[in-house]
Coordinates of C-alpha atoms (C1' of nucleotides) in Angstrom, one line a residue:
Chain G
M282 CA -0.4 0.2 0.1
S283 CA 1.4 3.4 -0.7
P284 CA 1.9 6.0 2.0
E285 CA -1.6 7.1 3.7
P286 CA -3.2 10.0 1.7
S287 CA -3.4 12.4 4.9
S288 CA 0.1 12.1 6.2
P289 CA 1.7 15.1 4.8
S290 CA 5.0 13.9 5.8
G291 CA 4.2 10.4 4.1
E292 CA 6.6 12.0 0.9
G293 CA 9.5 13.5 3.1
R294 CA 7.9 17.2 2.7
S295 CA 8.0 19.5 5.1
L296 CA 4.9 20.8 7.1
D297 CA 3.1 23.8 5.8
F298 CA 2.1 26.9 6.9
I299 CA -0.7 26.1 8.7
R300 CA 0.2 22.6 10.0
E301 CA 3.3 24.2 11.4
R302 CA 1.5 27.0 13.2
V303 CA -0.6 24.2 14.8
R304 CA 2.2 22.2 16.2
A305 CA 3.8 25.7 17.4
D306 CA 0.4 26.0 19.4
N307 CA 0.3 22.9 20.7
A308 CA 4.0 23.0 21.9
S309 CA 3.2 26.4 23.6
G310 CA 0.4 25.0 25.5
A311 CA -1.8 27.1 23.5
Y312 CA -5.6 26.3 23.7
A313 CA -4.4 23.9 26.5
G314 CA -3.1 21.4 23.6
R315 CA -6.6 21.1 22.0
V316 CA -6.9 21.3 18.6
Q317 CA -10.4 22.1 16.7
T318 CA -11.3 22.7 13.3
R319 CA -14.6 22.9 11.3
F320 CA -16.0 22.6 8.0
P321 CA -18.3 25.4 7.4
P322 CA -19.8 25.1 3.5
E323 CA -23.2 27.4 3.2
P324 CA -26.0 25.0 2.2
N325 CA -27.4 26.2 -0.6
G326 CA -25.1 24.4 -3.4
F327 CA -23.2 21.1 -4.1
L328 CA -19.5 20.6 -3.2
H329 CA -16.7 20.2 -5.7
I330 CA -13.0 19.4 -5.9
G331 CA -12.2 22.9 -4.2
H332 CA -14.1 21.9 -1.1
A333 CA -12.2 18.8 -0.9
K334 CA -9.0 20.4 -0.5
A335 CA -10.6 22.3 2.6
V336 CA -12.7 19.2 4.1
C337 CA -9.1 17.3 3.4
L338 CA -7.2 20.2 5.0
N339 CA -9.9 20.4 8.4
F340 CA -10.0 16.8 8.7
E341 CA -6.5 15.9 9.0
V342 CA -5.1 19.3 10.3
A343 CA -7.3 18.2 13.3
A344 CA -6.4 14.5 13.1
E345 CA -2.8 14.5 12.8
T346 CA -2.6 16.1 16.4
G347 CA -5.9 14.0 17.9
G348 CA -8.1 17.0 17.8
T349 CA -11.3 17.1 16.6
C350 CA -13.1 18.7 13.3
R351 CA -16.9 19.7 13.5
L352 CA -19.3 19.7 10.0
R353 CA -21.2 23.4 10.2
F354 CA -23.5 24.4 7.9
D355 CA -23.1 28.4 7.8
D356 CA -26.8 29.0 6.9
T357 CA -26.8 32.8 7.9
N358 CA -28.7 33.6 4.9
P359 CA -31.9 31.7 3.7
A360 CA -32.3 32.9 0.4
G361 CA -31.1 29.5 -1.5
E362 CA -30.4 27.5 1.3
D363 CA -31.4 24.1 1.8
A364 CA -31.7 21.1 4.0
A365 CA -31.6 19.1 0.7
Y366 CA -28.4 20.8 0.1
A367 CA -26.8 19.9 3.8
E368 CA -27.9 16.5 3.2
A369 CA -25.9 16.1 0.1
I370 CA -23.1 17.9 1.4
A371 CA -22.7 15.7 4.6
D372 CA -23.3 12.8 2.2
D373 CA -20.4 13.8 -0.5
I374 CA -17.7 14.5 3.2
A375 CA -18.9 10.9 4.0
W376 CA -18.1 9.6 0.8
L377 CA -14.8 11.7 0.6
G378 CA -14.0 9.6 4.0
F379 CA -14.6 11.7 7.3
E380 CA -16.4 11.5 9.9
P381 CA -17.5 14.7 11.2
D382 CA -17.3 15.1 15.1
G383 CA -20.7 14.5 16.1
A384 CA -24.0 15.4 15.0
A385 CA -23.7 18.5 12.2
V386 CA -24.0 21.9 13.6
Y387 CA -25.1 25.0 12.3
A388 CA -25.0 28.5 12.6
S389 CA -28.8 29.2 13.0
D390 CA -28.3 27.3 16.4
Y391 CA -26.5 30.6 17.7
F392 CA -29.3 33.1 16.8
E393 CA -30.1 33.4 19.8
Q394 CA -26.8 33.9 21.3
L395 CA -25.9 35.9 18.4
Y396 CA -28.6 38.2 19.2
E397 CA -27.6 38.7 22.6
W398 CA -24.1 39.8 21.9
A399 CA -25.4 42.2 19.5
E400 CA -27.0 43.6 22.4
H401 CA -23.9 43.3 24.2
L402 CA -22.0 45.8 21.5
V403 CA -24.9 47.9 21.0
R404 CA -25.0 48.8 25.1
Q405 CA -21.0 49.3 24.9
G406 CA -21.9 51.6 22.3
L407 CA -20.0 49.8 19.5
A408 CA -23.3 49.2 17.6
Y409 CA -26.1 51.0 16.1
V410 CA -29.3 50.7 14.0
D411 CA -28.6 52.6 10.9
E412 CA -31.7 53.7 8.4
Q413 CA -30.4 54.9 5.5
G414 CA -31.0 52.7 2.1
A415 CA -28.9 50.0 1.1
E416 CA -27.7 52.6 -1.7
T417 CA -26.9 55.3 0.8
I418 CA -24.7 53.2 2.7
S419 CA -23.0 52.5 -0.1
A420 CA -22.3 55.9 -1.2
N421 CA -21.3 56.7 2.2
R422 CA -18.3 54.1 2.4
G423 CA -16.4 55.6 -0.1
D424 CA -13.6 54.4 -1.6
F425 CA -10.2 53.4 -1.7
S426 CA -8.8 56.9 -2.1
T427 CA -11.9 58.7 0.1
P428 CA -12.7 57.3 3.7
G429 CA -16.5 57.4 3.9
T430 CA -18.8 59.4 6.0
D431 CA -20.8 58.6 8.9
S432 CA -24.1 57.9 8.9
P433 CA -26.5 60.5 10.3
W434 CA -27.8 57.8 12.7
R435 CA -24.3 57.1 14.2
D436 CA -24.9 58.6 17.2
R437 CA -28.0 57.1 18.7
S438 CA -28.3 56.5 22.1
V439 CA -27.9 53.5 23.5
A440 CA -31.5 53.2 24.6
E441 CA -32.7 54.5 21.0
N442 CA -30.9 51.6 19.9
L443 CA -31.4 48.6 22.0
G444 CA -35.5 49.6 21.0
L445 CA -35.1 49.7 17.3
L446 CA -32.9 46.2 17.5
R447 CA -35.6 45.0 19.5
D448 CA -38.1 46.4 16.6
M449 CA -36.5 45.0 14.0
R450 CA -36.4 41.3 15.7
V451 CA -40.2 41.4 16.1
G452 CA -40.6 42.4 12.6
R453 CA -41.6 45.5 12.7
F454 CA -39.7 47.1 9.5
D455 CA -39.6 46.0 6.0
D456 CA -36.8 44.2 4.6
G457 CA -34.0 46.5 4.2
A458 CA -35.4 49.4 5.9
K459 CA -32.9 49.3 8.9
V460 CA -29.8 47.6 9.4
L461 CA -27.7 47.3 12.8
R462 CA -23.9 48.4 12.2
A463 CA -20.4 47.8 14.1
R464 CA -19.7 51.2 14.9
I465 CA -15.6 51.0 14.4
D466 CA -14.7 53.6 11.9
M467 CA -16.0 54.8 8.6
A468 CA -12.3 56.1 7.6
H469 CA -10.1 52.6 8.2
P470 CA -8.3 51.6 5.2
N471 CA -9.7 48.2 5.5
M472 CA -13.0 48.7 3.8
L473 CA -14.6 46.0 5.8
M474 CA -13.6 47.6 8.9
R475 CA -16.0 50.8 7.7
D476 CA -18.8 50.3 10.3
P477 CA -19.8 46.8 9.0
V478 CA -23.4 45.5 8.7
M479 CA -24.4 42.6 11.5
Y480 CA -28.1 42.1 10.8
R481 CA -30.4 42.6 7.8
I482 CA -33.7 42.5 8.0
R483 CA -35.1 39.4 5.9
H484 CA -38.7 38.3 6.3
T485 CA -37.9 34.8 4.3
A486 CA -38.4 32.0 6.1
H487 CA -35.3 29.9 7.2
F488 CA -35.0 25.8 6.5
R489 CA -34.0 25.7 10.2
T490 CA -35.6 28.4 12.3
G491 CA -38.8 28.5 9.8
D492 CA -40.5 32.3 10.8
A493 CA -38.7 32.4 13.9
W494 CA -36.4 35.2 12.7
C495 CA -36.8 38.0 10.3
I496 CA -33.2 39.8 11.3
Y497 CA -30.2 37.6 9.8
P498 CA -26.6 37.5 10.5
T499 CA -24.0 38.6 8.3
Y500 CA -21.3 35.9 7.1
D501 CA -18.8 38.2 9.4
W502 CA -21.0 38.8 12.1
A503 CA -21.9 34.8 12.4
H504 CA -18.8 33.2 11.6
G505 CA -16.1 34.4 14.3
Q506 CA -18.4 33.5 17.1
S507 CA -19.7 30.5 16.1
D508 CA -16.5 29.3 16.2
A509 CA -15.5 30.6 19.2
I510 CA -18.9 28.9 20.7
E511 CA -18.0 25.8 19.3
G512 CA -14.4 25.7 20.7
V513 CA -12.6 26.0 17.5
T514 CA -8.9 26.7 17.8
H515 CA -8.0 27.3 14.4
S516 CA -10.3 28.2 11.9
L517 CA -9.2 27.7 8.2
C518 CA -10.6 29.5 5.4
S519 CA -9.4 30.7 1.8
L520 CA -7.5 33.1 0.4
E521 CA -10.1 36.0 -0.2
F522 CA -11.1 36.5 3.8
D523 CA -7.9 37.6 4.1
A524 CA -8.9 41.2 5.0
H525 CA -11.7 39.6 7.0
R526 CA -9.7 38.8 9.9
Q527 CA -9.3 41.8 11.1
L528 CA -12.9 42.3 11.5
Y529 CA -13.1 38.5 13.2
D530 CA -11.0 39.7 15.5
W531 CA -12.5 43.1 16.2
Y532 CA -15.7 41.3 17.1
L533 CA -14.3 38.4 19.1
E534 CA -12.4 40.9 21.2
H535 CA -15.2 43.1 22.0
L536 CA -17.7 40.6 23.3
P537 CA -17.6 38.3 26.7
L538 CA -16.7 34.9 25.5
P539 CA -16.9 31.6 26.5
G540 CA -13.2 30.4 26.0
D541 CA -10.3 31.6 24.4
R542 CA -10.4 32.9 21.3
P543 CA -10.0 30.9 18.0
R544 CA -7.7 32.2 15.1
Q545 CA -8.4 32.3 11.4
Y546 CA -5.5 31.4 8.6
E547 CA -6.2 31.9 5.6
F548 CA -4.6 29.4 2.5
A549 CA -4.9 29.3 -1.6
R550 CA -7.9 27.6 -2.5
L551 CA -7.9 25.0 -5.5
N552 CA -7.9 25.5 -9.0
L553 CA -8.3 22.9 -11.8
T554 CA -7.2 23.8 -15.5
H555 CA -9.7 23.1 -18.1
T556 CA -12.7 23.6 -15.8
V557 CA -14.4 25.6 -13.2
T558 CA -15.4 25.9 -9.5
S559 CA -17.4 28.7 -8.8
K560 CA -21.2 28.3 -8.2
R561 CA -21.9 30.4 -10.5
K562 CA -20.3 29.5 -13.7
L563 CA -21.1 25.9 -12.7
S564 CA -24.3 27.1 -12.5
A565 CA -24.1 28.6 -16.2
L566 CA -23.3 25.1 -17.4
V567 CA -26.4 23.1 -15.5
D568 CA -28.9 25.8 -16.5
G569 CA -27.7 26.2 -19.7
A570 CA -28.2 22.6 -20.2
L571 CA -24.5 21.9 -21.5
V572 CA -24.4 19.4 -18.8
N573 CA -26.7 16.7 -17.7
G574 CA -27.1 18.1 -13.9
W575 CA -24.9 18.5 -10.9
D576 CA -23.4 14.7 -11.3
D577 CA -22.7 15.1 -14.9
P578 CA -19.1 13.5 -15.1
R579 CA -17.7 16.0 -16.7
L580 CA -18.5 18.2 -13.6
P581 CA -15.7 18.6 -11.3
T582 CA -18.6 18.0 -8.4
L583 CA -17.8 15.8 -6.0
R584 CA -21.3 14.1 -7.1
G585 CA -19.8 14.8 -10.2
L586 CA -16.5 12.9 -10.1
R587 CA -17.9 9.9 -7.9
R588 CA -20.1 9.4 -10.8
R589 CA -17.0 9.2 -13.0
G590 CA -15.0 6.7 -11.2
Y591 CA -12.8 8.9 -9.4
P592 CA -11.9 7.3 -6.5
P593 CA -12.0 9.4 -2.6
E594 CA -8.2 7.9 -1.9
A595 CA -7.1 9.7 -5.0
I596 CA -8.7 13.1 -4.1
R597 CA -7.4 12.8 -0.9
Q598 CA -4.1 11.8 -1.9
F599 CA -4.3 14.3 -4.2
C600 CA -5.1 17.2 -1.6
A601 CA -2.2 16.4 0.5
H602 CA 0.0 16.5 -2.2
I603 CA -0.5 20.1 -3.6
G604 CA -0.2 20.8 -0.2
V605 CA -1.1 24.1 1.4
A606 CA 0.2 27.6 0.6
R607 CA -0.4 31.4 0.2
V608 CA 0.0 31.3 -3.3
N609 CA -3.6 31.8 -5.8
G610 CA -2.7 28.7 -8.3
V611 CA -4.0 26.6 -11.2
H612 CA -2.9 22.9 -10.6
E613 CA -2.7 20.7 -13.8
I614 CA -5.9 18.1 -14.4
E615 CA -3.5 15.8 -15.6
L616 CA -1.9 15.5 -11.8
L617 CA -5.3 14.4 -10.3
E618 CA -5.7 11.9 -12.8
S619 CA -2.5 10.4 -12.2
F620 CA -4.0 9.9 -8.4
V621 CA -6.9 8.6 -10.2
R622 CA -4.9 6.0 -12.5
T623 CA -2.5 5.4 -10.3
H624 CA -5.0 4.4 -7.4
L625 CA -7.1 2.3 -10.2
N626 CA -3.9 0.2 -11.0
R627 CA -3.9 -1.1 -8.2
T628 CA -7.8 -1.7 -7.5
A629 CA -9.8 -2.1 -10.4
Q630 CA -10.4 -5.6 -11.9
R631 CA -9.5 -5.7 -15.8
R632 CA -12.3 -6.9 -18.7
M633 CA -12.3 -6.9 -21.7
A634 CA -14.6 -4.2 -24.4
V635 CA -14.7 -3.2 -27.7
L636 CA -15.8 -0.1 -28.1
R637 CA -15.5 0.3 -32.1
P638 CA -15.9 -3.3 -33.2
L639 CA -14.7 -4.7 -36.5
E640 CA -15.3 -7.8 -37.0
V641 CA -12.8 -10.8 -37.2
V642 CA -13.4 -14.0 -38.4
I643 CA -11.1 -16.7 -38.2
D644 CA -10.8 -19.1 -41.1
N645 CA -9.1 -21.8 -39.5
W646 CA -11.3 -22.3 -35.9
P647 CA -13.0 -25.5 -35.6
D648 CA -16.4 -24.6 -36.6
G649 CA -18.7 -24.0 -33.6
R650 CA -16.0 -24.5 -31.2
I651 CA -16.2 -22.5 -28.0
E652 CA -13.3 -22.0 -25.4
L653 CA -13.6 -20.3 -22.1
R654 CA -9.6 -18.5 -21.8
R655 CA -8.8 -17.9 -18.2
A656 CA -7.7 -14.1 -17.7
P657 CA -6.1 -12.6 -14.8
N658 CA -8.3 -10.0 -12.7
N659 CA -5.3 -8.0 -11.9
P660 CA -2.3 -8.3 -13.0
E661 CA -0.9 -6.0 -10.5
D662 CA -2.6 -8.5 -7.5
P663 CA -2.9 -12.2 -8.1
G664 CA -5.1 -12.3 -5.2
E665 CA -8.0 -11.0 -7.4
G666 CA -7.9 -14.1 -9.3
E667 CA -9.1 -14.8 -12.8
R668 CA -12.3 -15.5 -15.0
E669 CA -13.5 -17.4 -18.0
V670 CA -14.0 -15.2 -21.2
P671 CA -15.5 -17.4 -24.0
F672 CA -13.6 -17.6 -27.3
S673 CA -15.0 -18.7 -30.8
G674 CA -13.7 -18.2 -34.2
R675 CA -16.0 -15.1 -34.7
L676 CA -14.5 -11.8 -32.7
W677 CA -14.8 -8.3 -32.1
I678 CA -11.6 -6.5 -32.3
E679 CA -11.2 -3.0 -32.2
R680 CA -10.8 -0.5 -35.4
D681 CA -8.3 1.5 -33.8
D682 CA -6.3 -1.9 -33.8
F683 CA -6.3 -2.3 -37.6
M684 CA -5.0 -0.7 -40.6
L685 CA -4.8 -1.6 -44.1
D686 CA -1.6 0.9 -44.8
P687 CA 0.1 0.9 -41.2
P688 CA 2.7 3.9 -41.0
R689 CA 6.0 3.6 -39.3
K690 CA 5.7 2.5 -35.3
F691 CA 2.2 1.1 -36.1
Y692 CA 2.8 -2.1 -34.1
R693 CA -0.7 -3.7 -34.1
L694 CA -2.6 -5.8 -37.3
A695 CA -2.3 -5.5 -40.7
P696 CA -2.6 -7.3 -43.4
G697 CA -0.1 -9.8 -43.1
R698 CA 0.9 -9.3 -39.8
E699 CA 0.3 -11.0 -36.7
V700 CA -0.4 -9.7 -33.0
R701 CA -1.2 -11.9 -30.1
L702 CA -5.0 -11.8 -28.5
R703 CA -5.0 -11.4 -25.3
A704 CA -5.4 -14.6 -23.0
G705 CA -5.6 -16.0 -26.4
Y706 CA -3.3 -17.0 -29.5
F707 CA -1.3 -15.6 -32.0
L708 CA -3.7 -14.3 -34.9
R709 CA -2.8 -13.1 -38.4
C710 CA -4.5 -10.9 -40.4
D711 CA -4.7 -12.8 -44.2
Y712 CA -6.7 -9.9 -45.6
A713 CA -9.3 -7.4 -45.5
E714 CA -12.8 -7.2 -46.7
T715 CA -14.1 -3.7 -47.8
D716 CA -17.1 -2.1 -48.9
L717 CA -17.5 0.2 -52.1
D718 CA -16.0 3.2 -50.5
G719 CA -12.8 1.4 -49.4
E720 CA -14.3 1.1 -45.8
V721 CA -12.9 -2.1 -44.2
T722 CA -16.0 -3.9 -43.3
R723 CA -14.2 -7.4 -42.1
L724 CA -10.9 -9.1 -41.3
R725 CA -10.4 -12.6 -42.5
C726 CA -7.4 -14.4 -40.0
T727 CA -5.7 -17.4 -38.9
Y728 CA -4.8 -17.9 -35.5
D729 CA -2.1 -20.5 -34.5
P730 CA -3.0 -23.8 -32.3
D731 CA 0.5 -23.7 -30.7
T732 CA 0.4 -20.4 -29.6
D733 CA -2.3 -21.6 -26.9
G734 CA -0.8 -19.9 -23.8
G735 CA 0.9 -16.8 -25.6
Q736 CA 3.8 -17.8 -26.9
A737 CA 5.1 -19.5 -29.8
P738 CA 7.2 -22.4 -29.2
D739 CA 9.1 -21.6 -32.4
G740 CA 10.3 -18.5 -30.3
R741 CA 8.7 -15.6 -33.0
K742 CA 7.9 -12.5 -31.2
V743 CA 4.6 -10.0 -31.9
R744 CA 5.0 -6.3 -31.2
A745 CA 1.2 -5.9 -30.0
T746 CA -1.4 -7.9 -27.8
I747 CA -4.5 -6.8 -28.5
H748 CA -7.8 -6.9 -26.9
W749 CA -10.8 -8.5 -28.4
V750 CA -14.8 -10.1 -27.5
S751 CA -16.3 -13.4 -28.8
A752 CA -19.5 -12.3 -31.1
D753 CA -22.1 -14.7 -29.9
H754 CA -21.1 -13.8 -26.4
A755 CA -21.1 -10.2 -26.7
V756 CA -23.2 -8.1 -24.4
D757 CA -24.2 -4.4 -26.2
A758 CA -23.2 -1.6 -23.8
A759 CA -23.4 2.2 -24.2
V760 CA -20.1 3.5 -23.1
A761 CA -19.8 7.5 -22.4
L762 CA -16.5 8.7 -23.5
Y763 CA -15.2 12.5 -21.9
D764 CA -13.0 14.9 -22.9
R765 CA -11.7 18.4 -21.0
L766 CA -15.1 20.5 -20.4
F767 CA -13.3 23.3 -21.4
T768 CA -10.4 23.7 -24.1
D769 CA -8.8 26.4 -22.3
P770 CA -6.5 25.7 -19.7
V771 CA -8.0 28.1 -17.6
P772 CA -11.3 29.4 -18.9
G773 CA -11.9 33.0 -19.1
A774 CA -8.2 33.4 -17.9
D775 CA -8.4 36.5 -21.2
G776 CA -11.6 38.4 -19.8
R777 CA -13.9 36.2 -22.3
D778 CA -16.6 34.2 -21.2
P779 CA -15.5 31.5 -19.6
L780 CA -18.2 29.3 -22.0
E781 CA -16.6 30.3 -24.7
S782 CA -13.8 27.3 -24.4
Y783 CA -16.8 25.1 -23.2
N784 CA -15.8 22.0 -25.4
P785 CA -18.8 20.5 -27.6
A786 CA -16.8 17.3 -27.6
S787 CA -16.2 16.8 -23.9
R788 CA -18.8 13.9 -24.0
E789 CA -19.4 10.9 -26.7
L790 CA -22.1 8.3 -26.4
I791 CA -21.0 5.2 -28.0
A792 CA -23.7 3.2 -28.3
G793 CA -22.5 -0.1 -30.1
A794 CA -19.5 -1.1 -27.7
K795 CA -19.1 -4.8 -27.1
L796 CA -18.6 -6.2 -23.7
E797 CA -17.2 -9.5 -22.6
P798 CA -20.4 -10.8 -20.6
E799 CA -18.3 -10.8 -17.1
L800 CA -19.1 -7.2 -17.5
K801 CA -22.6 -8.2 -16.7
K802 CA -21.7 -8.7 -13.2
T803 CA -20.4 -5.3 -12.5
A804 CA -21.9 -3.4 -9.5
P805 CA -23.5 -0.2 -10.4
G806 CA -20.2 2.4 -9.5
E807 CA -17.6 0.0 -9.7
V808 CA -14.8 1.0 -11.4
V809 CA -13.1 -1.7 -13.7
Q810 CA -10.0 -1.1 -16.8
F811 CA -11.4 -2.0 -20.1
E812 CA -7.7 -3.3 -21.0
R813 CA -5.7 -1.1 -22.9
L814 CA -8.6 1.7 -23.2
G815 CA -8.9 3.1 -19.8
Y816 CA -10.7 2.7 -16.4
F817 CA -14.6 3.0 -16.7
A818 CA -17.5 3.3 -13.7
H819 CA -20.5 1.5 -14.5
D820 CA -23.3 4.2 -14.2
P821 CA -25.2 4.0 -10.4
G822 CA -28.4 4.0 -12.1
T823 CA -28.4 2.9 -15.8
P824 CA -27.6 -0.8 -16.4
M825 CA -25.2 -1.5 -19.5
L826 CA -23.7 2.2 -19.3
F827 CA -20.4 2.9 -18.7
H828 CA -18.2 6.2 -18.1
R829 CA -14.9 6.3 -18.9
T830 CA -12.9 7.6 -15.9
V831 CA -9.5 8.3 -17.1
G832 CA -8.1 6.9 -20.2
L833 CA -4.7 4.8 -19.5
R834 CA -1.4 6.5 -20.6
D835 CA -0.8 6.0 -24.4
E836 CA 1.8 5.7 -26.2
W837 CA 0.5 5.1 -29.6
A838 CA -1.8 8.4 -29.4
N839 CA 1.2 10.7 -28.2
I840 CA 3.3 9.3 -31.3
Q841 CA 0.0 10.4 -33.5
K842 CA -0.3 13.6 -31.8
R843 CA 3.5 14.5 -32.2
R844 CA 3.4 13.5 -35.8
Q845 CA 0.0 16.0 -36.2
Q846 CA 2.1 18.5 -35.0
S847 CA 5.2 18.4 -36.8
S848 CA 3.0 17.9 -39.7
Chain H
rU209 C1' -6.6 55.2 -6.6
rG210 C1' -5.4 53.3 -1.0
rG211 C1' -5.1 49.2 2.1
rC212 C1' -3.3 44.1 2.2
rC213 C1' -1.3 39.4 0.3
rG214 C1' 2.0 36.7 -3.0
rG215 C1' 6.6 36.2 -6.9
rU216 C1' 11.6 29.3 -7.2
rA217 C1' 11.6 24.2 -13.3
rG218 C1' 5.4 23.7 -18.0
rU219 C1' 2.8 22.9 -13.5
rU220 C1' 2.5 22.5 -8.0
rC221 C1' 5.4 22.4 -3.9
rA222 C1' 10.2 22.4 -1.2
rA223 C1' 15.0 24.3 0.4
rC224 C1' 16.5 21.9 8.3
rU225 C1' 15.4 29.9 9.1
rG226 C1' 22.1 33.2 6.0
rG227 C1' 26.0 27.4 3.5
rC228 C1' 26.3 22.9 -3.4
rA229 C1' 19.0 25.2 -6.1
rG230 C1' 15.4 19.7 -5.4
rA231 C1' 10.8 16.3 -5.6
rA232 C1' 6.4 15.1 -7.9
rC233 C1' 3.1 15.4 -12.4
rG234 C1' 4.4 16.7 -17.7
rU235 C1' 8.2 15.8 -21.4
rC236 C1' 12.4 12.9 -23.7
rG237 C1' 15.2 8.2 -23.7
rG238 C1' 16.3 3.4 -22.5
rA239 C1' 14.7 -1.8 -19.9
rC240 C1' 11.4 -5.2 -19.1
rU241 C1' 6.5 -6.8 -20.4
rU242 C1' 0.6 -11.7 -22.9
rU243 C1' -2.5 -4.1 -21.9
rG244 C1' 2.1 1.3 -26.6
rG245 C1' -0.5 -0.5 -19.3
rC246 C1' 2.3 -0.7 -14.8
rU247 C1' 7.2 -1.3 -12.8
rC248 C1' 12.7 0.1 -13.2
rC249 C1' 17.0 3.0 -15.0
rG250 C1' 18.3 7.4 -17.3
rG251 C1' 18.2 12.6 -19.5
rA252 C1' 16.7 17.3 -20.3
rU253 C1' 14.4 21.6 -18.2
rG254 C1' 16.3 27.6 -13.4
rU255 C1' 18.8 35.2 -15.0
rU256 C1' 14.8 32.0 -7.7
rG257 C1' 10.0 38.9 -11.0
rC258 C1' 13.6 43.4 -12.0
rA259 C1' 17.9 46.2 -10.2
rG260 C1' 20.9 47.9 -6.3
rG261 C1' 23.2 47.2 -1.5
rU262 C1' 24.9 44.1 3.5
rU263 C1' 27.7 39.4 3.6
rC264 C1' 33.2 35.2 2.9
rG265 C1' 28.3 33.7 1.3
rA266 C1' 21.5 35.5 -0.2
rG267 C1' 15.9 32.0 -2.9
rU268 C1' 16.6 33.5 2.3
rC269 C1' 18.3 40.1 5.4
rC270 C1' 17.6 45.7 3.6
rU271 C1' 16.2 49.7 -0.1
rG272 C1' 13.1 50.8 -4.4
rC273 C1' 11.0 49.0 -8.9
rC274 C1' 7.7 45.8 -11.7
rC275 C1' 4.1 41.6 -11.9
rG276 C1' -0.4 38.8 -9.9
rG277 C1' -4.4 38.2 -6.3
rC278 C1' -7.7 40.2 -2.7
rC279 C1' -11.2 44.3 -0.5
rA280 C1' -15.8 49.7 -2.1
rG281 C1' -22.8 42.8 -1.2
rC282 C1' -27.7 44.4 3.8
rC283 C1' -23.2 37.0 -0.7
rA284 C1' -20.3 33.3 1.6

RNA sequence: UGGCCGGUAGUUCAACUGGCAGAACGUCGGACUUUGGCUCCGGAUGUUGCAGGUUCGAGUCCUGCCCGGCCAGCCA
């Protein structure tokens, strides 16, 4: 077995800055040696590969130091949030292989405490009810080079603010009529510190609290306090929250907290080439029917990757390998794929399938004879045993494995050439039947009975071994082939609409694939290797549909590509 | 335009905090092979963003500049 995915030191690498910090805190006795993290998604969408990095980081950092990691839904904005998303997210985390500490919690669990603390700030003169409209507040915030201007409501009395806040809570005002703001500094160089909004009025039902509340806390007002309530020690988030740390700390400094103060640390989010992860762009693909739903195998959503056949172990190994830093970059999707291949090479059973069938008739095969050939399930793991594959005088082989006029370095079948049939015999092509267009319709071949077992007693060699399926035993199936979702490495990098580089050829459905009969037994969701073609995942819902997870490394394809480029 | 964060092979990250710039993936070549897969061996790839300075010695420290990202939601 390869090094554990969760161990960042498994590759002999040094610790990243977050793990270094956590260990330093532990060593210095901070938080009494306790480590607690959390994964805090908003339940308004599905998790994608970028979230996987955060999930792995939070859970693994905690586990490595004997700490705990909770799943907390950041449900502070009822618009768009739904219990169904929360369930899907919890399910995806479990699939990835992590078990949150205890039952999932919700920021909405703390609405009452948050409100009490809001009154506390009001009483300290550190928060006030503003009734400028949203537009005015925005205009009065100033900009990067201009300080903001104080709201005319900034200096109300504590009593008046308290009364107004209570009126807000009981629903005396319309949406947007008033907000509660922290009273910090309208000239602060950090725009977030210019009297940030803590509560907005929304007469909208919340999926958990129903209509108990009509004021909802903003992210900044809820997040750090939720961390503090739960006893989080290290609050990890992505780089764009860097500027929020100052506010995070400000709120915590001015509140009577039950315990130690959590600290926020930011790391670079994960970006992958040839795909997108922003909710907006993902939605555009789904809504525009450019993909088939949120679990389309082309999508970088966890549900998509799962359906595509990506093993969770490979995703975890990938996340461990890329590490964590404060530089925003783009990872090559090839790296992720290489982890998928490495894992699947060890674990996936081998089968034979012909995607684009070409008929082979073996003229010297005894009439009506059927042999059950034994083939290893996984040469990488003899413990996986063998299976029987029926062999007969009429076979399907891959069209790509035959050429009438083979170029240099093409080692496969051609008129007069001999190859080995995997787990079968040597096979020579005597001639190719063609139609009026010159299209090859059928191959007439002879096999060498002395090559049973795969070797010729006379010592002659073949350059290629090809896969095959007995025509009379073949099972029909549909196979979906996938390519890059976007042709550009970084869609939209040049300022254009990312969708412009959407790859219409990202999915190709092959209806008439021929499978060896053993493949009928493949479990839903199971991933197998179609020999010489790649790894394929059996669709969880549709019986005879396979999705190509990832192809094998293909040297012949590389040769062809190079030739194309040089010509 | 102000503030903050960042800049090391093609890509993502290292470099024990001042001591010979490395790894993985990719790429190229070879060996092996009943998968053109896997495995193994080897090669190539760098003005460490730029320019100065300190030092016996700078990716690392100092100064200036350049480039990229984030911030002006009652989104998270």
